[in-house]
């Protein structure tokens, strides 16, 4: 959500199947993942 807000993006501009999220949710998903790609 924060990155979308800074860039002026709305939920209507997201690809089908994508959803607005938070850094807390990203953190939880990253911790639960077996592997994470960072680039």
PDB file of N, CA and C in Angstrom:
ATOM      1  N   UNK A   1       0.799  -1.185   0.000  1.00  0.00           N
ATOM      2  CA  UNK A   1       0.000   0.000   0.000  1.00  0.00           C
ATOM      3  C   UNK A   1       0.849   1.259   0.000  1.00  0.00           C
ATOM      4  N   UNK A   2       1.888   1.294   0.814  1.00  0.00           N
ATOM      5  CA  UNK A   2       2.723   2.494   0.910  1.00  0.00           C
ATOM      6  C   UNK A   2       3.380   2.818  -0.420  1.00  0.00           C
ATOM      7  N   UNK A   3       3.940   1.820  -1.081  1.00  0.00           N
ATOM      8  CA  UNK A   3       4.602   2.044  -2.372  1.00  0.00           C
ATOM      9  C   UNK A   3       3.598   2.507  -3.423  1.00  0.00           C
ATOM     10  N   UNK A   4       2.392   1.943  -3.379  1.00  0.00           N
ATOM     11  CA  UNK A   4       1.348   2.363  -4.323  1.00  0.00           C
ATOM     12  C   UNK A   4       0.966   3.818  -4.070  1.00  0.00           C
ATOM     13  N   UNK A   5       0.822   4.183  -2.800  1.00  0.00           N
ATOM     14  CA  UNK A   5       0.447   5.554  -2.451  1.00  0.00           C
ATOM     15  C   UNK A   5       1.484   6.553  -2.944  1.00  0.00           C
ATOM     16  N   UNK A   6       2.755   6.259  -2.709  1.00  0.00           N
ATOM     17  CA  UNK A   6       3.837   7.164  -3.105  1.00  0.00           C
ATOM     18  C   UNK A   6       3.862   7.360  -4.617  1.00  0.00           C
ATOM     19  N   UNK A   7       3.533   6.308  -5.357  1.00  0.00           N
ATOM     20  CA  UNK A   7       3.563   6.366  -6.821  1.00  0.00           C
ATOM     21  C   UNK A   7       2.226   6.768  -7.437  1.00  0.00           C
ATOM     22  N   UNK A   8       1.234   7.027  -6.599  1.00  0.00           N
ATOM     23  CA  UNK A   8      -0.057   7.476  -7.091  1.00  0.00           C
ATOM     24  C   UNK A   8      -0.852   6.404  -7.811  1.00  0.00           C
ATOM     25  N   UNK A   9      -0.637   5.136  -7.467  1.00  0.00           N
ATOM     26  CA  UNK A   9      -1.355   4.036  -8.117  1.00  0.00           C
ATOM     27  C   UNK A   9      -2.626   3.699  -7.345  1.00  0.00           C
ATOM     28  N   UNK A  10      -3.672   3.364  -8.082  1.00  0.00           N
ATOM     29  CA  UNK A  10      -4.922   2.950  -7.451  1.00  0.00           C
ATOM     30  C   UNK A  10      -5.108   1.450  -7.624  1.00  0.00           C
ATOM     31  N   UNK A  11      -6.021   0.878  -6.847  1.00  0.00           N
ATOM     32  CA  UNK A  11      -6.292  -0.556  -6.965  1.00  0.00           C
ATOM     33  C   UNK A  11      -6.849  -0.894  -8.334  1.00  0.00           C
ATOM     34  N   UNK A  12      -7.519   0.050  -8.972  1.00  0.00           N
ATOM     35  CA  UNK A  12      -8.089  -0.174 -10.305  1.00  0.00           C
ATOM     36  C   UNK A  12      -6.995  -0.421 -11.349  1.00  0.00           C
ATOM     37  N   UNK A  13      -5.768   0.029 -11.080  1.00  0.00           N
ATOM     38  CA  UNK A  13      -4.662  -0.123 -12.025  1.00  0.00           C
ATOM     39  C   UNK A  13      -3.911  -1.447 -11.867  1.00  0.00           C
ATOM     40  N   UNK A  14      -4.253  -2.235 -10.861  1.00  0.00           N
ATOM     41  CA  UNK A  14      -3.572  -3.506 -10.628  1.00  0.00           C
ATOM     42  C   UNK A  14      -3.998  -4.539 -11.658  1.00  0.00           C
ATOM     43  N   UNK A  15      -3.107  -5.477 -11.925  1.00  0.00           N
ATOM     44  CA  UNK A  15      -3.436  -6.591 -12.807  1.00  0.00           C
ATOM     45  C   UNK A  15      -4.481  -7.479 -12.143  1.00  0.00           C
ATOM     46  N   UNK A  16      -5.246  -8.181 -12.959  1.00  0.00           N
ATOM     47  CA  UNK A  16      -6.250  -9.099 -12.432  1.00  0.00           C
ATOM     48  C   UNK A  16      -5.581 -10.126 -11.527  1.00  0.00           C
ATOM     49  N   UNK A  17      -6.125 -10.337 -10.365  1.00  0.00           N
ATOM     50  CA  UNK A  17      -5.578 -11.296  -9.409  1.00  0.00           C
ATOM     51  C   UNK A  17      -4.612 -10.676  -8.410  1.00  0.00           C
ATOM     52  N   UNK A  18      -4.156  -9.454  -8.676  1.00  0.00           N
ATOM     53  CA  UNK A  18      -3.253  -8.765  -7.749  1.00  0.00           C
ATOM     54  C   UNK A  18      -4.081  -8.001  -6.718  1.00  0.00           C
ATOM     55  N   UNK A  19      -3.519  -7.820  -5.533  1.00  0.00           N
ATOM     56  CA  UNK A  19      -4.233  -7.115  -4.473  1.00  0.00           C
ATOM     57  C   UNK A  19      -3.286  -6.190  -3.726  1.00  0.00           C
ATOM     58  N   UNK A  20      -3.827  -5.101  -3.232  1.00  0.00           N
ATOM     59  CA  UNK A  20      -3.074  -4.170  -2.399  1.00  0.00           C
ATOM     60  C   UNK A  20      -2.664  -4.904  -1.121  1.00  0.00           C
ATOM     61  N   UNK A  21      -1.472  -4.641  -0.635  1.00  0.00           N
ATOM     62  CA  UNK A  21      -0.971  -5.336   0.540  1.00  0.00           C
ATOM     63  C   UNK A  21      -0.198  -4.357   1.419  1.00  0.00           C
ATOM     64  N   UNK A  22       0.444  -4.883   2.446  1.00  0.00           N
ATOM     65  CA  UNK A  22       1.229  -4.058   3.362  1.00  0.00           C
ATOM     66  C   UNK A  22       2.630  -4.643   3.508  1.00  0.00           C
ATOM     67  N   UNK A  23       3.529  -3.856   4.064  1.00  0.00           N
ATOM     68  CA  UNK A  23       4.877  -4.355   4.329  1.00  0.00           C
ATOM     69  C   UNK A  23       4.837  -5.471   5.373  1.00  0.00           C
ATOM     70  N   UNK A  24       3.911  -5.387   6.327  1.00  0.00           N
ATOM     71  CA  UNK A  24       3.778  -6.451   7.329  1.00  0.00           C
ATOM     72  C   UNK A  24       3.398  -7.772   6.670  1.00  0.00           C
ATOM     73  N   UNK A  25       2.487  -7.724   5.687  1.00  0.00           N
ATOM     74  CA  UNK A  25       2.098  -8.946   4.981  1.00  0.00           C
ATOM     75  C   UNK A  25       3.267  -9.483   4.156  1.00  0.00           C
ATOM     76  N   UNK A  26       4.014  -8.598   3.492  1.00  0.00           N
ATOM     77  CA  UNK A  26       5.191  -9.022   2.735  1.00  0.00           C
ATOM     78  C   UNK A  26       6.211  -9.682   3.658  1.00  0.00           C
ATOM     79  N   UNK A  27       6.413  -9.107   4.827  1.00  0.00           N
ATOM     80  CA  UNK A  27       7.350  -9.673   5.800  1.00  0.00           C
ATOM     81  C   UNK A  27       6.931 -11.077   6.211  1.00  0.00           C
ATOM     82  N   UNK A  28       5.657 -11.261   6.508  1.00  0.00           N
ATOM     83  CA  UNK A  28       5.152 -12.574   6.916  1.00  0.00           C
ATOM     84  C   UNK A  28       5.319 -13.596   5.797  1.00  0.00           C
ATOM     85  N   UNK A  29       5.003 -13.209   4.572  1.00  0.00           N
ATOM     86  CA  UNK A  29       5.150 -14.121   3.438  1.00  0.00           C
ATOM     87  C   UNK A  29       6.617 -14.480   3.209  1.00  0.00           C
ATOM     88  N   UNK A  30       7.514 -13.504   3.380  1.00  0.00           N
ATOM     89  CA  UNK A  30       8.947 -13.737   3.201  1.00  0.00           C
ATOM     90  C   UNK A  30       9.476 -14.701   4.259  1.00  0.00           C
ATOM     91  N   UNK A  31       9.061 -14.515   5.496  1.00  0.00           N
ATOM     92  CA  UNK A  31       9.495 -15.399   6.585  1.00  0.00           C
ATOM     93  C   UNK A  31       9.001 -16.822   6.349  1.00  0.00           C
ATOM     94  N   UNK A  32       7.776 -16.967   5.850  1.00  0.00           N
ATOM     95  CA  UNK A  32       7.192 -18.292   5.625  1.00  0.00           C
ATOM     96  C   UNK A  32       7.726 -18.995   4.376  1.00  0.00           C
ATOM     97  N   UNK A  33       8.356 -18.252   3.477  1.00  0.00           N
ATOM     98  CA  UNK A  33       8.809 -18.823   2.203  1.00  0.00           C
ATOM     99  C   UNK A  33      10.039 -19.710   2.385  1.00  0.00           C
ATOM    100  N   UNK A  34      10.115 -20.747   1.550  1.00  0.00           N
ATOM    101  CA  UNK A  34      11.305 -21.602   1.539  1.00  0.00           C
ATOM    102  C   UNK A  34      12.473 -20.900   0.865  1.00  0.00           C
ATOM    103  N   UNK A  35      12.171 -20.129  -0.185  1.00  0.00           N
ATOM    104  CA  UNK A  35      13.194 -19.394  -0.928  1.00  0.00           C
ATOM    105  C   UNK A  35      12.644 -18.022  -1.287  1.00  0.00           C
ATOM    106  N   UNK A  36      13.540 -17.035  -1.340  1.00  0.00           N
ATOM    107  CA  UNK A  36      13.161 -15.671  -1.700  1.00  0.00           C
ATOM    108  C   UNK A  36      14.157 -15.154  -2.728  1.00  0.00           C
ATOM    109  N   UNK A  37      13.656 -14.633  -3.831  1.00  0.00           N
ATOM    110  CA  UNK A  37      14.516 -14.012  -4.842  1.00  0.00           C
ATOM    111  C   UNK A  37      14.601 -12.519  -4.562  1.00  0.00           C
ATOM    112  N   UNK A  38      15.812 -12.005  -4.517  1.00  0.00           N
ATOM    113  CA  UNK A  38      16.024 -10.576  -4.294  1.00  0.00           C
ATOM    114  C   UNK A  38      16.907 -10.063  -5.416  1.00  0.00           C
ATOM    115  N   UNK A  39      16.448  -9.038  -6.094  1.00  0.00           N
ATOM    116  CA  UNK A  39      17.248  -8.455  -7.167  1.00  0.00           C
ATOM    117  C   UNK A  39      17.016  -6.990  -7.264  1.00  0.00           C
TER     118      UNK A  39
END
